[in-house]
């Protein structure tokens, strides 16, 4: 397709897949269950990189059909990335609040009771 | 000189993106660093998107006349797709997170499918390997798109019941085989074989249609309780599809990001399936709840309804309380009220802990997020294996909108469809209160012996209403004492 000065064919591609898959497995492997939802949503955001693939398709489009398909690809990919980011950020922000709270939690009860 | 610069910048930006994704995900794997992880990954995404516009210097001759139109279309698509999703993602209620994640995931799958479609219709692929990989990515992406949409509809309540009919597995198998066969025809046609019956573009359309049909058929029969597994599977599917299309486009950033997510999603899926003591095949291919219809152990005892206020006061005078939240808590949006009640109890000297089952809710860890949203410190939240032994020494277990994950039949009743699934041993607590909307059965459709136990009282009603009543009752006590 385009000159990346690298080519990802045959075994090189397989090695990349192998190592990336292993990296994903190891990185996620030690995540506490409490973070499963933000992590899933975070990885959901990461595969939003597909929007870049959509951009290549659309920018290189030669016919109206390809333009239409490329447009859909970019539209959906951008939705995946933007939505995934917004949702994940909101979830993770809650964990930050939760971290500050324990120190203050106790005195507040005595005040109420 | 000028022609070699854009590819270099693109290459560097993609390399940075791949690194930032991995590093961001790594940061997301610990509560202390998690919130910065998404920003790290976000920077990678922005860099990769900006750099990809440099591709305009490198497009083929045939695309040159359309370049300005294409750039315009790209900007419009980015603005509309990104803007709408950003807007919805910021507004959606925390309880609706599972369906939003399903929806965004389906969009990713659809994008991967569309990229494959452009490759196929434009006849851009060269060589058998590329063509097969394109088709494989197309298949997985299309399945993920339609399957995620069904999952979204189920989670959002548009589809309320799992659709099951006799011979479903056979129909699903036929749909998959048909899709693969049409894929075979497309490959054969690319190598000069005569295309039977229809023209090649039509066959490609049929291929996508069948793949999407298979995604729908595959997801329709799966029940609500299995949604955490389904969402994980489709997340892994989309990752895989993106990785495969990345190979076709010769883009390492897509390959790496896609495959990392694919592996991570697979691991999460396995964790969820393990938490239910079932295999992934079992979740996807058997109809949960109606498989073993043999006699379930007879349930003795009766349901004993109590007022929420009485239950609240009883907990106020308990030494220790363990709370088991379930999907009912999310539906009632009662997490804030719950924490308010918990703080009252803590103020009265009661030791309160939360016990979270791995598959409580509709996506992995949904209860953890809900509790975090209400401000519950995460050192109060315990997972199944950390807390299960403590029920025996606990005064009160309060179950809110959870059912199957606390059903002792999983431990005792070999005839039960959920036999063998690890459950929270709520029945071992000295006393149990169950807040529940009505006398209905759980998603698995099984009678819950816990509810009939001598130590268990039922509080019927919406979780939020019940918790408000509990809070008022306990507050009333304190006021009367003062």
GROMACS .gro file of N, CA and C in nm, chain B residues 363-418:
model
  168
  476UNK      N    1  -2.176  -0.639   3.308
  476UNK     CA    2  -2.045  -0.644   3.243
  476UNK      C    3  -1.942  -0.666   3.353
  477UNK      N    4  -1.822  -0.714   3.318
  477UNK     CA    5  -1.724  -0.747   3.422
  477UNK      C    6  -1.698  -0.626   3.511
  478UNK      N    7  -1.711  -0.645   3.640
  478UNK     CA    8  -1.677  -0.538   3.734
  478UNK      C    9  -1.777  -0.425   3.741
  479UNK      N   10  -1.897  -0.443   3.688
  479UNK     CA   11  -1.994  -0.333   3.687
  479UNK      C   12  -2.028  -0.285   3.828
  480UNK      N   13  -2.038  -0.379   3.923
  480UNK     CA   14  -2.072  -0.340   4.060
  480UNK      C   15  -1.961  -0.253   4.121
  481UNK      N   16  -1.838  -0.287   4.091
  481UNK     CA   17  -1.726  -0.208   4.143
  481UNK      C   18  -1.736  -0.063   4.097
  482UNK      N   19  -1.772  -0.047   3.970
  482UNK     CA   20  -1.784   0.089   3.916
  482UNK      C   21  -1.900   0.164   3.982
  483UNK      N   22  -2.012   0.094   3.998
  483UNK     CA   23  -2.128   0.158   4.061
  483UNK      C   24  -2.094   0.205   4.201
  484UNK      N   25  -2.028   0.118   4.278
  484UNK     CA   26  -1.993   0.153   4.416
  484UNK      C   27  -1.892   0.267   4.416
  485UNK      N   28  -1.798   0.262   4.322
  485UNK     CA   29  -1.700   0.370   4.313
  485UNK      C   30  -1.770   0.502   4.282
  486UNK      N   31  -1.872   0.496   4.196
  486UNK     CA   32  -1.944   0.617   4.160
  486UNK      C   33  -2.010   0.678   4.284
  487UNK      N   34  -2.063   0.592   4.371
  487UNK     CA   35  -2.128   0.641   4.491
  487UNK      C   36  -2.026   0.692   4.593
  488UNK      N   37  -1.898   0.664   4.568
  488UNK     CA   38  -1.793   0.713   4.657
  488UNK      C   39  -1.747   0.610   4.760
  489UNK      N   40  -1.788   0.485   4.743
  489UNK     CA   41  -1.744   0.381   4.836
  489UNK      C   42  -1.593   0.359   4.819
  490UNK      N   43  -1.516   0.372   4.928
  490UNK     CA   44  -1.372   0.350   4.916
  490UNK      C   45  -1.346   0.206   4.876
  491UNK      N   46  -1.248   0.185   4.786
  491UNK     CA   47  -1.236   0.050   4.734
  491UNK      C   48  -1.173  -0.048   4.832
  492UNK      N   49  -1.124   0.001   4.948
  492UNK     CA   50  -1.079  -0.097   5.047
  492UNK      C   51  -1.197  -0.156   5.125
  493UNK      N   52  -1.316  -0.108   5.098
  493UNK     CA   53  -1.435  -0.170   5.160
  493UNK      C   54  -1.495  -0.276   5.069
  494UNK      N   55  -1.444  -0.285   4.945
  494UNK     CA   56  -1.502  -0.377   4.847
  494UNK      C   57  -1.417  -0.503   4.838
  495UNK      N   58  -1.479  -0.617   4.857
  495UNK     CA   59  -1.405  -0.742   4.856
  495UNK      C   60  -1.459  -0.834   4.748
  496UNK      N   61  -1.367  -0.911   4.688
  496UNK     CA   62  -1.406  -1.005   4.584
  496UNK      C   63  -1.440  -1.139   4.648
  497UNK      N   64  -1.504  -1.220   4.568
  497UNK     CA   65  -1.555  -1.349   4.615
  497UNK      C   66  -1.458  -1.427   4.703
  498UNK      N   67  -1.338  -1.453   4.656
  498UNK     CA   68  -1.248  -1.542   4.731
  498UNK      C   69  -1.190  -1.474   4.855
  499UNK      N   70  -1.194  -1.339   4.857
  499UNK     CA   71  -1.139  -1.269   4.973
  499UNK      C   72  -1.235  -1.275   5.091
  500UNK      N   73  -1.363  -1.281   5.065
  500UNK     CA   74  -1.460  -1.257   5.171
  500UNK      C   75  -1.549  -1.377   5.201
  501UNK      N   76  -1.545  -1.478   5.115
  501UNK     CA   77  -1.646  -1.583   5.127
  501UNK      C   78  -1.647  -1.653   5.263
  502UNK      N   79  -1.531  -1.666   5.327
  502UNK     CA   80  -1.526  -1.734   5.457
  502UNK      C   81  -1.584  -1.648   5.568
  503UNK      N   82  -1.598  -1.518   5.543
  503UNK     CA   83  -1.641  -1.429   5.649
  503UNK      C   84  -1.791  -1.431   5.674
  504UNK      N   85  -1.867  -1.482   5.578
  504UNK     CA   86  -2.013  -1.481   5.596
  504UNK      C   87  -2.054  -1.557   5.723
  505UNK      N   88  -1.982  -1.668   5.750
  505UNK     CA   89  -2.018  -1.753   5.864
  505UNK      C   90  -2.008  -1.677   5.996
  506UNK      N   91  -1.923  -1.576   6.002
  506UNK     CA   92  -1.905  -1.503   6.127
  506UNK      C   93  -1.969  -1.365   6.121
  507UNK      N   94  -2.055  -1.345   6.024
  507UNK     CA   95  -2.116  -1.213   6.006
  507UNK      C   96  -2.260  -1.212   6.057
  508UNK      N   97  -2.299  -1.102   6.122
  508UNK     CA   98  -2.435  -1.093   6.177
  508UNK      C   99  -2.539  -1.087   6.066
  509UNK      N  100  -2.518  -0.993   5.973
  509UNK     CA  101  -2.621  -0.973   5.872
  509UNK      C  102  -2.557  -0.968   5.732
  510UNK      N  103  -2.618  -1.041   5.639
  510UNK     CA  104  -2.583  -1.024   5.498
  510UNK      C  105  -2.701  -0.956   5.430
  511UNK      N  106  -2.673  -0.845   5.361
  511UNK     CA  107  -2.779  -0.772   5.292
  511UNK      C  108  -2.760  -0.790   5.142
  512UNK      N  109  -2.853  -0.859   5.080
  512UNK     CA  110  -2.846  -0.885   4.936
  512UNK      C  111  -2.938  -0.787   4.865
  513UNK      N  112  -2.879  -0.709   4.773
  513UNK     CA  113  -2.962  -0.610   4.703
  513UNK      C  114  -2.965  -0.641   4.554
  514UNK      N  115  -3.076  -0.691   4.508
  514UNK     CA  116  -3.095  -0.713   4.365
  514UNK      C  117  -3.001  -0.816   4.305
  515UNK      N  118  -2.950  -0.906   4.387
  515UNK     CA  119  -2.869  -1.016   4.333
  515UNK      C  120  -2.948  -1.144   4.358
  516UNK      N  121  -2.930  -1.243   4.273
  516UNK     CA  122  -3.008  -1.366   4.292
  516UNK      C  123  -2.923  -1.489   4.268
  517UNK      N  124  -2.891  -1.515   4.141
  517UNK     CA  125  -2.822  -1.641   4.110
  517UNK      C  126  -2.684  -1.651   4.175
  518UNK      N  127  -2.618  -1.536   4.195
  518UNK     CA  128  -2.482  -1.541   4.250
  518UNK      C  129  -2.482  -1.571   4.400
  519UNK      N  130  -2.601  -1.576   4.463
  519UNK     CA  131  -2.608  -1.612   4.605
  519UNK      C  132  -2.696  -1.736   4.625
  520UNK      N  133  -2.723  -1.811   4.516
  520UNK     CA  134  -2.811  -1.926   4.527
  520UNK      C  135  -2.735  -2.049   4.575
  521UNK      N  136  -2.764  -2.097   4.697
  521UNK     CA  137  -2.687  -2.210   4.750
  521UNK      C  138  -2.704  -2.338   4.668
  522UNK      N  139  -2.803  -2.341   4.580
  522UNK     CA  140  -2.820  -2.458   4.495
  522UNK      C  141  -2.693  -2.486   4.413
  523UNK      N  142  -2.617  -2.380   4.384
  523UNK     CA  143  -2.494  -2.396   4.308
  523UNK      C  144  -2.395  -2.484   4.385
  524UNK      N  145  -2.410  -2.488   4.516
  524UNK     CA  146  -2.319  -2.565   4.600
  524UNK      C  147  -2.375  -2.703   4.629
  525UNK      N  148  -2.508  -2.712   4.643
  525UNK     CA  149  -2.566  -2.832   4.701
  525UNK      C  150  -2.646  -2.917   4.604
  526UNK      N  151  -2.703  -2.855   4.502
  526UNK     CA  152  -2.804  -2.924   4.423
  526UNK      C  153  -2.750  -2.964   4.286
  527UNK      N  154  -2.719  -3.094   4.273
  527UNK     CA  155  -2.658  -3.140   4.147
  527UNK      C  156  -2.752  -3.123   4.029
  528UNK      N  157  -2.884  -3.116   4.055
  528UNK     CA  158  -2.979  -3.105   3.945
  528UNK      C  159  -2.995  -2.962   3.896
  529UNK      N  160  -2.935  -2.865   3.968
  529UNK     CA  161  -2.955  -2.725   3.931
  529UNK      C  162  -2.865  -2.686   3.815
  530UNK      N  163  -2.919  -2.606   3.724
  530UNK     CA  164  -2.836  -2.562   3.609
  530UNK      C  165  -2.713  -2.482   3.650
  531UNK      N  166  -2.715  -2.422   3.767
  531UNK     CA  167  -2.598  -2.345   3.806
  531UNK      C  168  -2.508  -2.423   3.901
   0.00000   0.00000   0.00000
